[in-house]
Every structure is written in C-alpha cells, then in structure tokens.
C-alpha cells in the first residue's frame, strides 16, 4: 500500500555522500515513495570531488580537492559499475611521493572522473530524480508544529518542509560553523528545544570529530608550460618534510591545458584558518568570515615551497593563464573519533548523518563518503516503507 504522499527528504550538501544517497534513492523516487531535494552551496555537486570552473575561460576545469580515488570495497565498485560507461577512468599516471629529487610511485591503482572530478557526482545525480538546488545555502533549521523540518536560506526565506534531514557533511551540526559563518550551527540550534536525547547524542558525536584542513593553490597552464607540466611522471606527488607544501597534483585536461594544484600541510592551513580565498564558495555564497588581506602572502608561500621542491624538474610556476587562486578546504579530512554508524541514524528526530566523518572503515576518503551515502539510503528506504 502506497502512502498518501512521498517521504520528503532534504539532503543538505551535494558532496559525494549526498549525491550517492540521492542516486541510491532513485527507485524509491520513481515509485513515488520518496521525494529528494538536495541543497548545495556550490554551482554543482562535488564537495571534495568538485571541479572549479569559470565563465571567463571555458578551458578552466580544475579538480582542486580529491582528483582521484581508490576502490577497495565491493559496494563502492558496484556503485561505480552501475553508472554510465566512461563516467570514471583509470588515472593516467601514478600517485606517489617526492623523495629528494626523485618520484617514487606507491603502486596503487586509482580512478578519476572523466573530464574532471565532478563527473562522478554529475553522474550520480543525473538519473536520481532528485531536485538539486545549487547555490543554495541552508542557514536556518526549525521543527514546525506539525513535526516537519523547515529549512531557511541566507535571506531567511523558507526553502521547504521535509520529513527527514540527511546531513551530508557535518557543517550544520558542528561548532566549526560559528567560526566560519557566525551564529550557532543551525541543526544544533534547532535540537536545543526538542529534548531528543538521541539527536543530542548524535550532534555531540559529530562535534567530537576534529578536522584537518588543507589550503589549495590552483593554476592552469597552456602552451609550452602545459606540456612541461604534463611530462612530469606523476598525477599526485606527496611532499614530505616541508612545513608548507604537502602534495603537488598535476592534471592534463586537454592537448593544450594542464592544471596544477598545490596542497598545503594541515599545520599551515590550521595556522591560517581565517583565510578562505576570495573565489571560494564559502566566501561567495556563505559569506565566510575571511582575512582577504593575507591571501596573497599565503599563495606566495605555497608557490615558493613548490618552486624549491620542483627545482630538479622542468616545470615552472610562472605564467599560468588561470591563477594562482587560493581555496580553503576547511574539513578536508576527519580526525580523532569518528561517528559510529548506529549513532548516524536518529529515527526519533528523522535525521541521518552521512559523510567521510562517519565510520565506514574508509574514513577520510571519497570511497568512505560514498559508503556512508549508501548506508543512509538503506535507513531512508526503511523509513519510507514504515510510512
């Protein structure tokens, strides 16, 4: 027997976990048992697998977060196998580490989104039946008199009412929200008046997860410089023993364009946590509190470290046609105690948490984020059946 209306699910965050959840619910949506709405601050899905683009130059497509990923579990492999052929491709060059003046590959196979990291989330959403609301930030959450969850945007206007909240990423529940956007985390504020012990415990568990931030400097080269960078023997090289630079990512996107992304160490990003980058989504859409005056100095520090470590290679950082632009990846990797799977689902409050901060055995990875999305989908399928 079908319920009078579908279970209304709001997915807050369009990263890999949120997009995987939306994809995994597509049969429920098609059957009329679930209606999924996905809210994402950015211009499209992706989160850690987003691809930075610009209207000023159509050649720019930079995977500034996680440009590639491992596949270690049957569930994740089955998810990828169910997507259109060619959505992901083998990484063309190895990942490894710079040891002195030499590159040493780690021997692990990895995959990447075809044409950019965002290809994965694009494919997950394409046939999901979800209603994606990009450039839409959830700034307020409240429980209505009839028990629904009402979401509000940056202007205070209501974004919709929902039966379940799927919190993809910890932002709306974590105290980091206050330092970034000001005010109390929206879900934590809403929970304060509900007296739901299970929800309070889940939010406490979320706040028990620390994060390791990363700053990324993005550049794109064309012509001879693009060819020089493309000739390097790696896709991603870790850098040990540098206080500023942790890895160098090289991505050949066309015959004439090569992207380079310089990732900072966690310590460098933590020390400069008040800078987000003028072009970041957090600054543009969320109004993140940022010290823009220091951005140029931080970019210069990362460029200087990269030039020193790459001196033995034929790859110059001068003359990019795009960049250098700074991006802060505030919650790049979870640290400490993760949220247990049984604490991530709160039926009494109709809230489920998902993301790489939930313990799936693959925490801090793109695969882990996807696995948490699949687990959240199972919980919501059960909820739809019970309704």
mmCIF file with all atom_site columns, N, CA and C in Angstrom, residues 254-279:
data_model
loop_
_atom_site.group_PDB
_atom_site.id
_atom_site.type_symbol
_atom_site.label_atom_id
_atom_site.label_alt_id
_atom_site.label_comp_id
_atom_site.label_asym_id
_atom_site.label_entity_id
_atom_site.label_seq_id
_atom_site.pdbx_PDB_ins_code
_atom_site.Cartn_x
_atom_site.Cartn_y
_atom_site.Cartn_z
_atom_site.occupancy
_atom_site.B_iso_or_equiv
_atom_site.pdbx_formal_charge
_atom_site.auth_seq_id
_atom_site.auth_comp_id
_atom_site.auth_asym_id
_atom_site.auth_atom_id
_atom_site.pdbx_PDB_model_num
ATOM 1  N N  . UNK A 1 254 ? 43.569 18.603 -21.522 1.00 0.00 ? 254 UNK A N  1
ATOM 2  C CA . UNK A 1 254 ? 43.425 18.651 -22.975 1.00 0.00 ? 254 UNK A CA 1
ATOM 3  C C  . UNK A 1 254 ? 44.818 18.681 -23.584 1.00 0.00 ? 254 UNK A C  1
ATOM 4  N N  . UNK A 1 255 ? 44.886 18.693 -24.898 1.00 0.00 ? 255 UNK A N  1
ATOM 5  C CA . UNK A 1 255 ? 46.195 18.730 -25.560 1.00 0.00 ? 255 UNK A CA 1
ATOM 6  C C  . UNK A 1 255 ? 46.969 20.001 -25.242 1.00 0.00 ? 255 UNK A C  1
ATOM 7  N N  . UNK A 1 256 ? 46.254 21.050 -24.823 1.00 0.00 ? 256 UNK A N  1
ATOM 8  C CA . UNK A 1 256 ? 46.931 22.332 -24.621 1.00 0.00 ? 256 UNK A CA 1
ATOM 9  C C  . UNK A 1 256 ? 46.789 22.887 -23.207 1.00 0.00 ? 256 UNK A C  1
ATOM 10 N N  . UNK A 1 257 ? 46.148 22.157 -22.292 1.00 0.00 ? 257 UNK A N  1
ATOM 11 C CA . UNK A 1 257 ? 45.928 22.689 -20.940 1.00 0.00 ? 257 UNK A CA 1
ATOM 12 C C  . UNK A 1 257 ? 46.311 21.649 -19.893 1.00 0.00 ? 257 UNK A C  1
ATOM 13 N N  . UNK A 1 258 ? 47.101 22.070 -18.917 1.00 0.00 ? 258 UNK A N  1
ATOM 14 C CA . UNK A 1 258 ? 47.451 21.237 -17.769 1.00 0.00 ? 258 UNK A CA 1
ATOM 15 C C  . UNK A 1 258 ? 47.187 22.032 -16.499 1.00 0.00 ? 258 UNK A C  1
ATOM 16 N N  . UNK A 1 259 ? 46.478 21.407 -15.574 1.00 0.00 ? 259 UNK A N  1
ATOM 17 C CA . UNK A 1 259 ? 46.205 22.021 -14.279 1.00 0.00 ? 259 UNK A CA 1
ATOM 18 C C  . UNK A 1 259 ? 47.242 21.601 -13.255 1.00 0.00 ? 259 UNK A C  1
ATOM 19 N N  . UNK A 1 260 ? 47.538 22.498 -12.344 1.00 0.00 ? 260 UNK A N  1
ATOM 20 C CA . UNK A 1 260 ? 48.421 22.203 -11.222 1.00 0.00 ? 260 UNK A CA 1
ATOM 21 C C  . UNK A 1 260 ? 47.744 22.702 -9.953  1.00 0.00 ? 260 UNK A C  1
ATOM 22 N N  . UNK A 1 261 ? 47.690 21.836 -8.939  1.00 0.00 ? 261 UNK A N  1
ATOM 23 C CA . UNK A 1 261 ? 47.119 22.220 -7.645  1.00 0.00 ? 261 UNK A CA 1
ATOM 24 C C  . UNK A 1 261 ? 48.149 21.911 -6.571  1.00 0.00 ? 261 UNK A C  1
ATOM 25 N N  . UNK A 1 262 ? 48.452 22.911 -5.779  1.00 0.00 ? 262 UNK A N  1
ATOM 26 C CA . UNK A 1 262 ? 49.390 22.775 -4.670  1.00 0.00 ? 262 UNK A CA 1
ATOM 27 C C  . UNK A 1 262 ? 48.598 22.697 -3.371  1.00 0.00 ? 262 UNK A C  1
ATOM 28 N N  . UNK A 1 263 ? 48.730 21.582 -2.655  1.00 0.00 ? 263 UNK A N  1
ATOM 29 C CA . UNK A 1 263 ? 48.030 21.409 -1.383  1.00 0.00 ? 263 UNK A CA 1
ATOM 30 C C  . UNK A 1 263 ? 48.970 21.724 -0.231  1.00 0.00 ? 263 UNK A C  1
ATOM 31 N N  . UNK A 1 264 ? 48.459 22.447 0.733   1.00 0.00 ? 264 UNK A N  1
ATOM 32 C CA . UNK A 1 264 ? 49.268 22.792 1.903   1.00 0.00 ? 264 UNK A CA 1
ATOM 33 C C  . UNK A 1 264 ? 49.299 21.634 2.902   1.00 0.00 ? 264 UNK A C  1
ATOM 34 N N  . UNK A 1 265 ? 50.169 21.761 3.874   1.00 0.00 ? 265 UNK A N  1
ATOM 35 C CA . UNK A 1 265 ? 50.130 20.855 5.019   1.00 0.00 ? 265 UNK A CA 1
ATOM 36 C C  . UNK A 1 265 ? 48.935 21.232 5.891   1.00 0.00 ? 265 UNK A C  1
ATOM 37 N N  . UNK A 1 266 ? 48.506 20.286 6.727   1.00 0.00 ? 266 UNK A N  1
ATOM 38 C CA . UNK A 1 266 ? 47.414 20.586 7.653   1.00 0.00 ? 266 UNK A CA 1
ATOM 39 C C  . UNK A 1 266 ? 47.824 21.696 8.619   1.00 0.00 ? 266 UNK A C  1
ATOM 40 N N  . UNK A 1 267 ? 49.061 21.657 9.074   1.00 0.00 ? 267 UNK A N  1
ATOM 41 C CA . UNK A 1 267 ? 49.522 22.649 10.044  1.00 0.00 ? 267 UNK A CA 1
ATOM 42 C C  . UNK A 1 267 ? 49.485 24.055 9.457   1.00 0.00 ? 267 UNK A C  1
ATOM 43 N N  . UNK A 1 268 ? 49.885 24.204 8.199   1.00 0.00 ? 268 UNK A N  1
ATOM 44 C CA . UNK A 1 268 ? 49.873 25.516 7.550   1.00 0.00 ? 268 UNK A CA 1
ATOM 45 C C  . UNK A 1 268 ? 48.438 26.026 7.416   1.00 0.00 ? 268 UNK A C  1
ATOM 46 N N  . UNK A 1 269 ? 47.521 25.142 7.032   1.00 0.00 ? 269 UNK A N  1
ATOM 47 C CA . UNK A 1 269 ? 46.114 25.554 6.883   1.00 0.00 ? 269 UNK A CA 1
ATOM 48 C C  . UNK A 1 269 ? 45.496 25.906 8.222   1.00 0.00 ? 269 UNK A C  1
ATOM 49 N N  . UNK A 1 270 ? 45.838 25.147 9.259   1.00 0.00 ? 270 UNK A N  1
ATOM 50 C CA . UNK A 1 270 ? 45.288 25.421 10.589  1.00 0.00 ? 270 UNK A CA 1
ATOM 51 C C  . UNK A 1 270 ? 45.811 26.752 11.125  1.00 0.00 ? 270 UNK A C  1
ATOM 52 N N  . UNK A 1 271 ? 47.071 27.019 10.890  1.00 0.00 ? 271 UNK A N  1
ATOM 53 C CA . UNK A 1 271 ? 47.673 28.276 11.346  1.00 0.00 ? 271 UNK A CA 1
ATOM 54 C C  . UNK A 1 271 ? 47.016 29.477 10.680  1.00 0.00 ? 271 UNK A C  1
ATOM 55 N N  . UNK A 1 272 ? 46.530 29.286 9.451   1.00 0.00 ? 272 UNK A N  1
ATOM 56 C CA . UNK A 1 272 ? 45.937 30.384 8.690   1.00 0.00 ? 272 UNK A CA 1
ATOM 57 C C  . UNK A 1 272 ? 44.444 30.136 8.437   1.00 0.00 ? 272 UNK A C  1
ATOM 58 N N  . UNK A 1 273 ? 43.766 29.675 9.449   1.00 0.00 ? 273 UNK A N  1
ATOM 59 C CA . UNK A 1 273 ? 42.377 29.248 9.314   1.00 0.00 ? 273 UNK A CA 1
ATOM 60 C C  . UNK A 1 273 ? 41.416 30.402 9.041   1.00 0.00 ? 273 UNK A C  1
ATOM 61 N N  . UNK A 1 274 ? 41.873 31.647 9.181   1.00 0.00 ? 274 UNK A N  1
ATOM 62 C CA . UNK A 1 274 ? 40.998 32.792 8.965   1.00 0.00 ? 274 UNK A CA 1
ATOM 63 C C  . UNK A 1 274 ? 40.996 33.268 7.513   1.00 0.00 ? 274 UNK A C  1
ATOM 64 N N  . UNK A 1 275 ? 41.631 32.523 6.598   1.00 0.00 ? 275 UNK A N  1
ATOM 65 C CA . UNK A 1 275 ? 41.668 32.911 5.186   1.00 0.00 ? 275 UNK A CA 1
ATOM 66 C C  . UNK A 1 275 ? 41.009 31.805 4.360   1.00 0.00 ? 275 UNK A C  1
ATOM 67 N N  . UNK A 1 276 ? 40.047 32.181 3.496   1.00 0.00 ? 276 UNK A N  1
ATOM 68 C CA . UNK A 1 276 ? 39.305 31.193 2.711   1.00 0.00 ? 276 UNK A CA 1
ATOM 69 C C  . UNK A 1 276 ? 39.585 31.263 1.221   1.00 0.00 ? 276 UNK A C  1
ATOM 70 N N  . UNK A 1 277 ? 40.012 32.400 0.735   1.00 0.00 ? 277 UNK A N  1
ATOM 71 C CA . UNK A 1 277 ? 40.175 32.572 -0.706  1.00 0.00 ? 277 UNK A CA 1
ATOM 72 C C  . UNK A 1 277 ? 38.972 33.287 -1.272  1.00 0.00 ? 277 UNK A C  1
ATOM 73 N N  . UNK A 1 278 ? 39.205 34.370 -1.984  1.00 0.00 ? 278 UNK A N  1
ATOM 74 C CA . UNK A 1 278 ? 38.116 35.219 -2.475  1.00 0.00 ? 278 UNK A CA 1
ATOM 75 C C  . UNK A 1 278 ? 37.196 34.502 -3.437  1.00 0.00 ? 278 UNK A C  1
ATOM 76 N N  . UNK A 1 279 ? 37.693 33.472 -4.130  1.00 0.00 ? 279 UNK A N  1
ATOM 77 C CA . UNK A 1 279 ? 36.866 32.783 -5.123  1.00 0.00 ? 279 UNK A CA 1
ATOM 78 C C  . UNK A 1 279 ? 36.186 31.538 -4.564  1.00 0.00 ? 279 UNK A C  1
#
